[in-house]
Short mmCIF file of C-alpha atoms in Angstrom, two decimals:
data_model
loop_
_atom_site.label_atom_id
_atom_site.label_comp_id
_atom_site.label_asym_id
_atom_site.label_seq_id
_atom_site.Cartn_x
_atom_site.Cartn_y
_atom_site.Cartn_z
CA MET A 275 -10.71 -1.52 28.99
CA ARG A 276 -12.06 1.77 30.29
CA GLU A 277 -15.02 3.87 29.32
CA ASP A 278 -14.39 7.42 28.12
CA PRO A 279 -16.92 10.24 28.42
CA ARG A 280 -16.00 11.39 24.91
CA VAL A 281 -17.23 8.08 23.45
CA THR A 282 -21.01 8.07 23.27
CA GLY A 283 -23.33 5.19 22.56
CA PRO A 284 -23.50 1.64 23.99
CA THR A 285 -20.19 0.04 24.97
CA SER A 286 -19.28 -3.55 25.79
CA ARG A 287 -16.33 -5.92 25.54
CA ALA A 288 -18.50 -8.63 24.00
CA ALA A 289 -18.32 -9.00 20.22
CA ALA A 290 -20.97 -10.91 18.29
CA PRO A 291 -20.88 -11.91 14.61
CA VAL A 292 -22.29 -9.26 12.30
CA GLU A 293 -25.35 -11.26 11.30
CA GLN A 294 -26.32 -11.87 14.94
CA ARG A 295 -25.74 -8.34 16.21
CA GLN A 296 -28.72 -6.09 16.93
CA SER A 297 -26.68 -3.01 17.86
CA VAL A 298 -23.11 -1.78 17.51
CA ARG A 299 -20.88 -1.53 20.56
CA LEU A 300 -17.67 0.45 20.76
CA ASP A 301 -14.89 -0.63 23.10
CA GLN A 302 -11.92 1.46 24.12
CA LEU A 303 -8.68 -0.36 24.97
CA ASP A 304 -5.39 0.83 26.39
CA GLN A 305 -3.29 -1.80 24.63
CA LEU A 306 -3.33 -3.37 21.16
CA ASP A 307 -3.11 -7.14 21.13
CA TRP A 308 -3.55 -8.62 17.65
CA ARG A 309 -4.69 -11.99 19.01
CA GLU A 310 -7.50 -10.41 21.01
CA PHE A 311 -8.30 -8.09 18.13
CA GLY A 312 -8.62 -11.00 15.69
CA GLU A 313 -10.91 -12.92 18.01
CA ARG A 314 -13.16 -10.09 19.18
CA TYR A 315 -13.18 -7.24 16.68
CA TRP A 316 -11.96 -8.18 13.19
CA ASP A 317 -15.01 -8.09 10.87
CA ARG A 318 -17.22 -7.73 13.96
CA GLN A 319 -17.03 -4.58 16.08
CA PRO A 320 -15.36 -1.16 16.01
CA VAL A 321 -12.73 -0.48 18.65
CA LEU A 322 -10.56 2.47 19.72
CA PHE A 323 -6.98 1.86 20.88
CA LYS A 324 -5.44 4.67 22.93
CA SER A 325 -1.82 5.79 22.47
CA VAL A 326 -0.69 2.84 20.35
CA ALA A 327 2.98 1.90 20.79
CA PRO A 328 4.95 1.23 18.74
CA ALA A 329 3.09 3.52 16.37
CA PRO A 330 2.42 2.43 12.78
CA PHE A 331 3.33 5.89 11.48
CA ASP A 332 5.71 8.68 12.45
CA ALA A 333 4.55 12.26 11.83
CA HIS A 334 7.93 13.40 10.46
CA GLU A 335 8.14 10.43 8.05
CA VAL A 336 4.55 10.97 6.94
CA PHE A 337 5.22 14.61 6.12
CA GLU A 338 8.37 13.73 4.16
CA THR A 339 6.35 11.14 2.27
CA ALA A 340 3.54 13.60 1.60
CA VAL A 341 5.99 16.06 0.04
CA ALA A 342 7.45 13.34 -2.20
CA ALA A 343 4.07 11.91 -3.20
CA ALA A 344 2.49 15.28 -3.91
CA HIS A 345 5.17 16.26 -6.43
CA ARG A 346 6.01 13.04 -8.20
CA GLY A 347 2.47 12.36 -9.47
CA GLY A 348 1.46 9.01 -10.81
CA PRO A 349 4.44 6.67 -11.01
CA PHE A 350 3.52 3.00 -10.65
CA GLY A 351 0.57 3.58 -13.00
CA VAL A 352 -1.99 4.62 -10.36
CA PRO A 353 -2.70 8.33 -11.00
CA PRO A 354 -3.70 10.56 -9.44
CA TYR A 355 -2.10 10.26 -6.02
CA ALA A 356 -2.91 13.74 -4.73
CA GLY A 357 -6.36 15.22 -4.22
CA PHE A 358 -6.90 18.77 -2.96
CA ALA A 359 -10.12 20.69 -2.38
CA ILE A 360 -10.90 24.24 -1.27
CA GLY A 361 -14.26 24.84 0.34
CA GLY A 362 -15.41 21.45 -0.91
CA GLU A 363 -14.43 22.12 -4.53
CA PRO A 364 -11.78 19.71 -5.94
CA GLN A 365 -8.86 21.51 -7.58
CA THR A 366 -7.61 20.09 -10.86
CA ASP A 367 -4.38 22.12 -10.52
CA PRO A 368 -3.63 22.66 -6.81
CA GLY A 369 -0.27 24.26 -7.59
CA ASP A 370 1.62 25.28 -4.46
CA PHE A 371 -1.30 24.32 -2.20
CA LEU A 372 0.33 20.89 -1.93
CA PRO A 373 2.93 20.24 0.83
CA GLN A 374 6.32 21.83 0.18
CA PRO A 375 9.72 21.00 1.73
CA ARG A 376 9.89 24.54 3.10
CA ASP A 377 6.78 23.89 5.24
CA GLY A 378 8.80 21.58 7.46
CA SER A 379 5.80 19.87 9.07
CA PHE A 380 2.04 19.56 8.83
CA ALA A 381 1.75 22.45 11.31
CA GLY A 382 3.88 24.66 9.05
CA TYR A 383 1.93 23.51 6.00
CA HIS A 384 -1.36 24.33 7.71
CA GLN A 385 -0.18 27.80 8.75
CA ARG A 386 0.89 28.59 5.18
CA LEU A 387 -2.47 27.50 3.73
CA VAL A 388 -4.42 29.47 6.32
CA ARG A 389 -2.58 32.59 5.10
CA GLN A 390 -2.91 31.76 1.40
CA LEU A 391 -6.58 30.77 1.59
CA SER A 392 -7.60 33.47 4.09
CA GLY A 393 -8.97 30.82 6.41
CA GLU A 394 -11.13 29.05 3.80
CA PRO A 395 -11.45 25.33 4.63
CA TYR A 396 -9.31 22.92 2.65
CA SER A 397 -8.67 19.18 2.43
CA LEU A 398 -5.70 17.13 1.21
CA SER A 399 -5.71 13.42 0.45
CA LEU A 400 -2.83 11.29 -0.81
CA GLN A 401 -3.47 7.71 -1.86
CA ALA A 402 -0.90 4.90 -1.84
CA PHE A 403 1.61 7.42 -0.55
CA HIS A 404 3.56 4.71 1.31
CA ALA A 405 5.22 3.89 -2.03
CA PHE A 406 7.31 7.07 -1.83
CA HIS A 407 9.21 6.43 1.41
CA HIS A 408 10.83 3.11 2.27
CA PRO A 409 11.24 3.68 6.05
CA LEU A 410 7.55 4.62 6.33
CA TRP A 411 6.55 1.58 4.26
CA ALA A 412 8.75 -0.72 6.35
CA ARG A 413 7.30 0.65 9.61
CA GLU A 414 3.73 0.22 8.34
CA ARG A 415 4.39 -3.29 7.07
CA ALA A 416 6.03 -4.37 10.34
CA PHE A 417 3.10 -2.99 12.37
CA TYR A 418 0.42 -4.85 10.41
CA ALA A 419 2.41 -8.09 10.13
CA GLY A 420 0.96 -9.06 13.52
CA LEU A 421 -2.56 -8.70 12.14
CA TRP A 422 -1.84 -10.67 8.95
CA ALA A 423 -0.38 -13.47 11.09
CA ARG A 424 -3.81 -13.78 12.75
CA VAL A 425 -6.26 -13.15 9.90
CA GLY A 426 -4.18 -13.75 6.76
CA GLN A 427 -2.40 -11.32 4.48
CA PRO A 428 -4.89 -9.60 2.15
CA ALA A 429 -4.93 -10.89 -1.42
CA GLN A 430 -5.24 -7.33 -2.65
CA SER A 431 -3.02 -4.58 -1.31
CA ALA A 432 -4.37 -2.61 1.61
CA PHE A 433 -5.16 1.02 0.74
CA THR A 434 -3.01 3.63 2.51
CA THR A 435 -4.46 7.16 2.42
CA LEU A 436 -3.22 10.33 4.09
CA VAL A 437 -5.96 12.77 5.10
CA HIS A 438 -5.24 16.31 6.27
CA GLY A 439 -7.21 19.52 6.39
CA THR A 440 -9.85 21.59 8.10
CA TYR A 441 -12.86 19.55 6.99
CA GLU A 442 -13.59 15.96 6.06
CA GLN A 443 -13.45 15.15 2.36
CA PRO A 444 -15.23 11.97 1.19
CA LEU A 445 -12.69 9.47 -0.11
CA ALA A 446 -13.23 6.64 -2.58
CA GLU A 447 -11.14 4.08 -0.73
CA ALA A 448 -12.18 1.03 -2.75
CA PRO A 449 -13.40 0.30 -6.26
CA PRO A 450 -17.19 0.17 -6.77
CA GLY A 451 -18.77 -2.97 -5.39
CA GLN A 452 -16.09 -3.52 -2.75
CA ARG A 453 -16.35 -3.01 0.99
CA VAL A 454 -13.38 -2.25 3.22
CA ALA A 455 -12.46 -2.51 6.87
CA THR A 456 -10.58 0.60 7.98
CA PHE A 457 -7.95 1.61 10.52
CA LEU A 458 -7.47 5.32 11.19
CA PHE A 459 -4.29 6.41 12.96
CA VAL A 460 -4.46 10.02 14.16
CA LEU A 461 -1.27 12.06 13.76
CA GLY A 462 -2.45 15.55 14.69
CA GLY A 463 -5.55 17.32 15.93
CA ARG A 464 -8.65 15.61 17.26
CA GLN A 465 -10.58 13.32 14.93
CA ARG A 466 -14.32 13.15 15.64
CA MET A 467 -16.50 10.73 13.69
CA ARG A 468 -20.15 9.69 13.82
CA PHE A 469 -21.34 6.27 12.72
CA ASP A 470 -24.93 5.33 11.98
CA THR A 471 -25.86 1.74 12.84
CA ALA A 472 -28.31 -0.75 11.38
CA ASP A 473 -30.74 0.13 14.18
CA ARG A 474 -33.21 2.76 13.08
CA GLY A 475 -32.07 6.09 14.42
CA ALA A 476 -29.14 4.62 16.37
CA SER A 477 -25.66 6.09 16.10
CA PHE A 478 -22.48 6.56 18.07
CA THR A 479 -19.74 9.17 18.02
CA VAL A 480 -16.07 8.73 18.84
CA GLU A 481 -13.22 11.17 19.28
CA ALA A 482 -9.61 10.11 18.75
CA ASP A 483 -6.47 11.99 19.77
CA PRO A 484 -2.96 11.91 18.26
CA GLY A 485 -1.48 8.45 18.74
CA ASP A 486 -4.89 6.73 18.82
CA LEU A 487 -5.92 3.98 16.40
CA LEU A 488 -9.58 3.58 15.47
CA TYR A 489 -10.89 0.48 13.67
CA TRP A 490 -14.27 -0.04 12.07
CA PRO A 491 -15.36 -3.15 10.09
CA SER A 492 -16.61 -3.15 6.51
CA HIS A 493 -20.31 -3.11 7.43
CA LEU A 494 -19.87 0.32 9.04
CA SER A 495 -18.95 3.61 7.43
CA PRO A 496 -18.68 7.12 8.88
CA ALA A 497 -21.86 9.18 8.54
CA ALA A 498 -20.04 12.41 9.41
CA GLY A 499 -16.54 13.42 10.32
CA TRP A 500 -14.45 16.35 11.45
CA ALA A 501 -11.01 16.28 9.96
CA SER A 502 -7.59 16.15 11.52
CA THR A 503 -4.29 14.74 10.23
CA GLY A 504 -4.24 10.97 9.98
CA VAL A 505 -3.55 7.87 7.93
CA ARG A 506 -6.25 5.45 6.89
CA VAL A 507 -5.38 1.83 6.14
CA SER A 508 -8.30 0.08 4.45
CA VAL A 509 -8.50 -3.64 3.74
CA VAL A 510 -10.89 -5.08 1.14
CA ARG A 511 -13.23 -7.54 2.85
CA GLU A 512 -15.97 -8.04 0.25
CA GLY A 513 -16.30 -7.85 -3.51
CA ARG A 514 -12.74 -8.80 -4.47
CA GLN A 515 -12.66 -9.12 -8.25
CA ALA A 516 -10.63 -11.41 -10.47
CA ALA A 517 -9.85 -8.38 -12.62
CA ALA A 518 -7.31 -7.27 -10.03
CA GLU A 519 -5.37 -10.52 -10.36
CA LEU A 520 -5.51 -10.36 -14.17
CA TYR A 521 -4.22 -6.80 -14.08
CA ASN A 522 -1.31 -7.85 -11.90
CA LEU A 523 -0.35 -10.58 -14.38
CA LEU A 524 -0.64 -8.33 -17.44
CA HIS A 525 0.23 -4.92 -15.99
CA ASP A 526 3.16 -4.37 -18.34
CA VAL A 527 0.79 -3.94 -21.31
CA THR A 528 0.55 -0.18 -21.88
CA PRO A 529 -1.38 1.88 -24.44
CA GLU A 530 1.91 3.40 -25.59
CA THR A 531 3.24 -0.06 -26.40
CA LEU A 532 0.15 -1.13 -28.31
CA LEU A 533 -0.58 2.13 -30.14
CA THR A 534 2.94 2.93 -31.34
CA PRO A 535 2.73 2.36 -35.10
CA ASP A 536 5.39 0.30 -36.81
CA PRO A 537 7.64 2.04 -39.36
CA ASP A 538 6.66 1.51 -42.98
CA PRO A 539 9.02 -0.35 -45.32
CA ALA A 540 10.56 2.94 -46.45
CA GLY A 541 11.50 3.77 -42.88
CA ALA A 542 8.97 6.57 -42.40
CA ALA A 543 6.73 6.16 -39.35
CA GLN A 544 2.98 6.32 -39.84
CA SER A 545 1.60 9.61 -38.57
CA GLY A 546 -1.74 10.58 -37.09
CA GLU A 547 -4.44 8.21 -35.91
CA GLU A 548 -5.71 7.23 -39.32
CA GLY A 549 -5.19 3.55 -39.94
CA LEU A 550 -4.62 2.72 -36.28
CA LEU A 551 -8.18 1.57 -35.62
CA VAL A 552 -8.95 -0.13 -38.94
CA PRO A 553 -7.50 -3.35 -40.38
CA ASP A 554 -4.64 -3.14 -42.85
CA PRO A 555 -5.85 -5.06 -45.96
CA GLU A 556 -2.27 -5.82 -46.99
CA SER A 557 -1.44 -7.52 -43.68
CA GLY A 558 -4.08 -10.21 -44.06
CA SER A 559 -5.33 -9.53 -40.54
CA GLU A 560 -8.95 -8.84 -39.69
CA LEU A 561 -7.91 -6.77 -36.65
CA PRO A 562 -6.50 -3.24 -36.46
CA ALA A 563 -2.76 -3.18 -35.77
CA PRO A 564 -3.04 -2.21 -32.05
CA LEU A 565 -5.46 -5.07 -31.35
CA GLU A 566 -3.32 -7.47 -33.34
CA ARG A 567 -0.31 -6.53 -31.19
CA ALA A 568 -2.38 -6.89 -28.03
CA LEU A 569 -3.60 -10.34 -29.09
CA ALA A 570 -0.05 -11.44 -29.91
CA HIS A 571 1.15 -10.20 -26.53
CA PHE A 572 -1.57 -12.03 -24.61
CA ARG A 573 -0.98 -15.23 -26.56
CA SER A 574 2.72 -15.06 -25.75
CA ALA A 575 2.14 -14.13 -22.09
CA GLY A 576 -0.42 -16.91 -21.73
CA ALA A 577 1.90 -19.64 -22.99
CA ARG A 578 2.84 -22.17 -20.35
CA GLY A 579 6.41 -21.02 -19.71
CA PRO A 580 5.88 -17.23 -19.61
CA LEU A 581 2.66 -17.58 -17.59
CA GLU A 582 4.34 -19.87 -15.08
CA GLU A 583 7.08 -17.30 -14.54
CA ARG A 584 4.60 -14.43 -14.28
CA VAL A 585 2.58 -16.28 -11.66
CA ALA A 586 5.74 -17.07 -9.69
CA ARG A 587 6.91 -13.46 -9.82
CA GLN A 588 3.53 -12.18 -8.74
CA SER A 589 3.38 -14.64 -5.85
CA LEU A 590 6.84 -13.62 -4.63
CA ARG A 591 5.95 -9.94 -4.84
CA HIS A 592 2.75 -10.55 -2.90
CA TRP A 593 4.36 -12.42 -0.01
CA THR A 594 7.35 -10.11 0.39
CA ALA A 595 5.38 -6.84 0.06
CA GLY A 596 3.64 -7.53 3.36
CA GLY A 597 0.20 -6.42 2.17
CA PHE A 598 1.20 -2.94 0.97
CA ARG A 599 1.71 -2.34 -2.74
CA PRO A 600 2.97 -0.61 -4.78
CA VAL A 601 6.26 -0.86 -2.93
CA PRO A 602 8.93 1.87 -2.92
CA LEU A 603 11.24 1.89 -5.91
CA PRO A 604 14.54 0.03 -5.50
CA ALA A 605 17.71 1.83 -4.43
CA PRO A 606 20.96 1.77 -6.46
CA ARG A 607 22.61 -1.64 -6.65
CA GLY A 608 25.40 -2.29 -4.18
CA ARG A 609 29.07 -3.03 -4.90
CA PHE A 610 31.17 -5.34 -2.76
CA GLY A 611 34.84 -6.10 -2.36
CA ASP A 612 36.57 -9.16 -0.92
CA ASP A 613 36.79 -7.61 2.54
CA ASP A 614 33.07 -6.89 2.84
CA VAL A 615 30.72 -8.81 5.13
CA VAL A 616 26.95 -8.53 4.77
CA ARG A 617 23.86 -9.52 6.70
CA ALA A 618 20.21 -9.72 5.63
CA THR A 619 17.73 -7.26 7.12
CA GLU A 620 14.74 -8.85 5.34
CA ARG A 621 13.74 -12.43 4.70
CA VAL A 622 14.45 -13.50 1.11
CA LEU A 623 12.17 -15.97 -0.69
CA TRP A 624 12.98 -17.90 -3.85
CA THR A 625 11.44 -20.38 -6.25
CA GLU A 626 11.99 -22.00 -9.65
CA ALA A 627 9.66 -21.34 -12.57
CA ALA A 628 9.98 -22.12 -16.25
CA GLY A 629 13.59 -23.17 -15.75
CA ARG A 630 14.57 -19.91 -14.00
CA ARG A 631 15.45 -19.27 -10.37
CA LEU A 632 13.70 -16.22 -8.94
CA TYR A 633 14.30 -14.54 -5.59
CA SER A 634 12.43 -11.75 -3.85
CA ALA A 635 12.48 -9.33 -0.92
CA CYS A 636 10.53 -6.16 -0.07
CA GLY A 637 8.12 -6.70 -2.97
CA HIS A 638 10.86 -6.83 -5.66
CA VAL A 639 11.83 -9.85 -7.77
CA ALA A 640 14.94 -10.74 -9.80
CA ALA A 641 16.39 -13.81 -11.50
CA THR A 642 19.79 -15.36 -10.84
CA GLU A 643 22.17 -17.62 -12.73
CA LEU A 644 23.15 -19.40 -9.52
CA PRO A 645 22.36 -23.13 -9.48
CA ALA A 646 19.51 -24.02 -7.16
CA ALA A 647 21.79 -25.65 -4.58
CA ASP A 648 24.08 -22.61 -4.43
CA LEU A 649 21.17 -20.18 -4.22
CA ALA A 650 19.61 -22.17 -1.40
CA ALA A 651 22.92 -22.24 0.47
CA VAL A 652 23.47 -18.47 0.23
CA LEU A 653 19.91 -17.64 1.28
CA ARG A 654 20.07 -20.16 4.12
CA VAL A 655 22.89 -18.13 5.67
CA LEU A 656 21.22 -14.78 5.00
CA ASN A 657 17.81 -15.85 6.33
CA SER A 658 19.42 -17.21 9.48
CA GLY A 659 20.69 -13.71 10.31
CA ARG A 660 24.35 -14.80 10.26
CA PRO A 661 27.04 -12.62 8.65
CA LEU A 662 28.12 -13.67 5.17
CA PRO A 663 31.71 -12.91 4.00
CA VAL A 664 31.72 -11.73 0.39
CA ARG A 665 35.21 -13.17 -0.19
CA GLU A 666 33.76 -16.69 -0.31
CA LEU A 667 31.19 -15.92 -3.02
CA THR A 668 31.20 -16.42 -6.79
CA PRO A 669 30.49 -13.53 -9.21
CA ALA A 670 26.90 -14.74 -9.64
CA ALA A 671 26.40 -14.76 -5.87
CA ARG A 672 27.87 -11.27 -5.59
CA ALA A 673 25.44 -10.07 -8.26
CA LEU A 674 22.63 -11.48 -6.14
CA LEU A 675 23.89 -9.49 -3.14
CA ALA A 676 24.06 -6.32 -5.25
CA GLU A 677 20.42 -6.79 -6.21
CA LEU A 678 19.34 -7.48 -2.64
CA THR A 679 21.02 -4.24 -1.61
CA ALA A 680 18.85 -2.42 -4.15
CA PHE A 681 15.83 -4.17 -2.63
CA ARG A 682 16.97 -2.79 0.78
CA ALA A 683 17.16 -6.33 2.15
CA LEU A 684 20.87 -6.29 2.99
CA GLU A 685 23.26 -4.31 5.17
CA ARG A 686 27.04 -4.05 5.10
CA LEU A 687 28.72 -4.83 8.43
#
């Protein structure tokens, strides 16, 4: 550890539990060691790591991801992804103020906006943007795997937020009532932040350069900041709600599904909203049709067999997503001939639920017709890292390989 004149306020290597601490200390370290971090800093003290290697994010990948996320708006059911403000005023239609492929980099993007906005300050934020770029997601997941091995993988997904601009825009990084621990990795510019402590009138300020990683626990939050280009990874530490787990189990219920009226006996669809929110006296139901459909869906989903499979699928997604959801969409399924040989690039998990065999990698899940013994044998070879000749496999096993290719868990040798 070394002290840095740019870091002001009390510093010390010692880390006390939050409830015993009278003041906040900020350490600066030259090397990230997840074991030491878990013992000294996690949920305790802020810390600044200089020039982290390997880096959790690559500037070129982040820019590519920003372009994709800014223009594909709201897949995965979590709109909006992009937020843009000019002079502190959020823009409901940012138009071409969002990153464009022609910008080439964050530097090019910044230069274009300086010209378009005549120097007026702006701020861009992109939430959950890791879902738009598999290499970025894989790099991020691999980096934080060392932390999860020490402190446990978060039950809820960590929040990944890109911040870029010429001033700091407040970000709602967690639902109301939740508190988050945050990592900030600086990609460009100098990030300066001030934190107020529990001590009356006490505060400390830290500056981070490109390549630096700053961590602060959930009981701290920035009082002021000066923006740069960076990625925030925030982990819910308090206030986790059961509603999140219920949503994950029932997320396929959509308003479009429930509100689509059924055709009448003559084949003509009901039009307008009249009748949708009142009971149909001829149906014998005391509920409006949308609520009746919702109730039927929940009854079916809550039956023992379907619920068992849903829980199994959700568990597999959780463990193979590595703490970062939503995961990137799958790629096209692979095709294999007798002369092909494959090898796994990701660990594949599987389980049985409600009489079905499910397997998972990279946050995706599928079912297979392979008997349990055959599935276990195939995955035993893949998870060992050994090559697997396709010639020896049955059609059902080849279908499994095709799906794993779509999950990006397999490579052809």
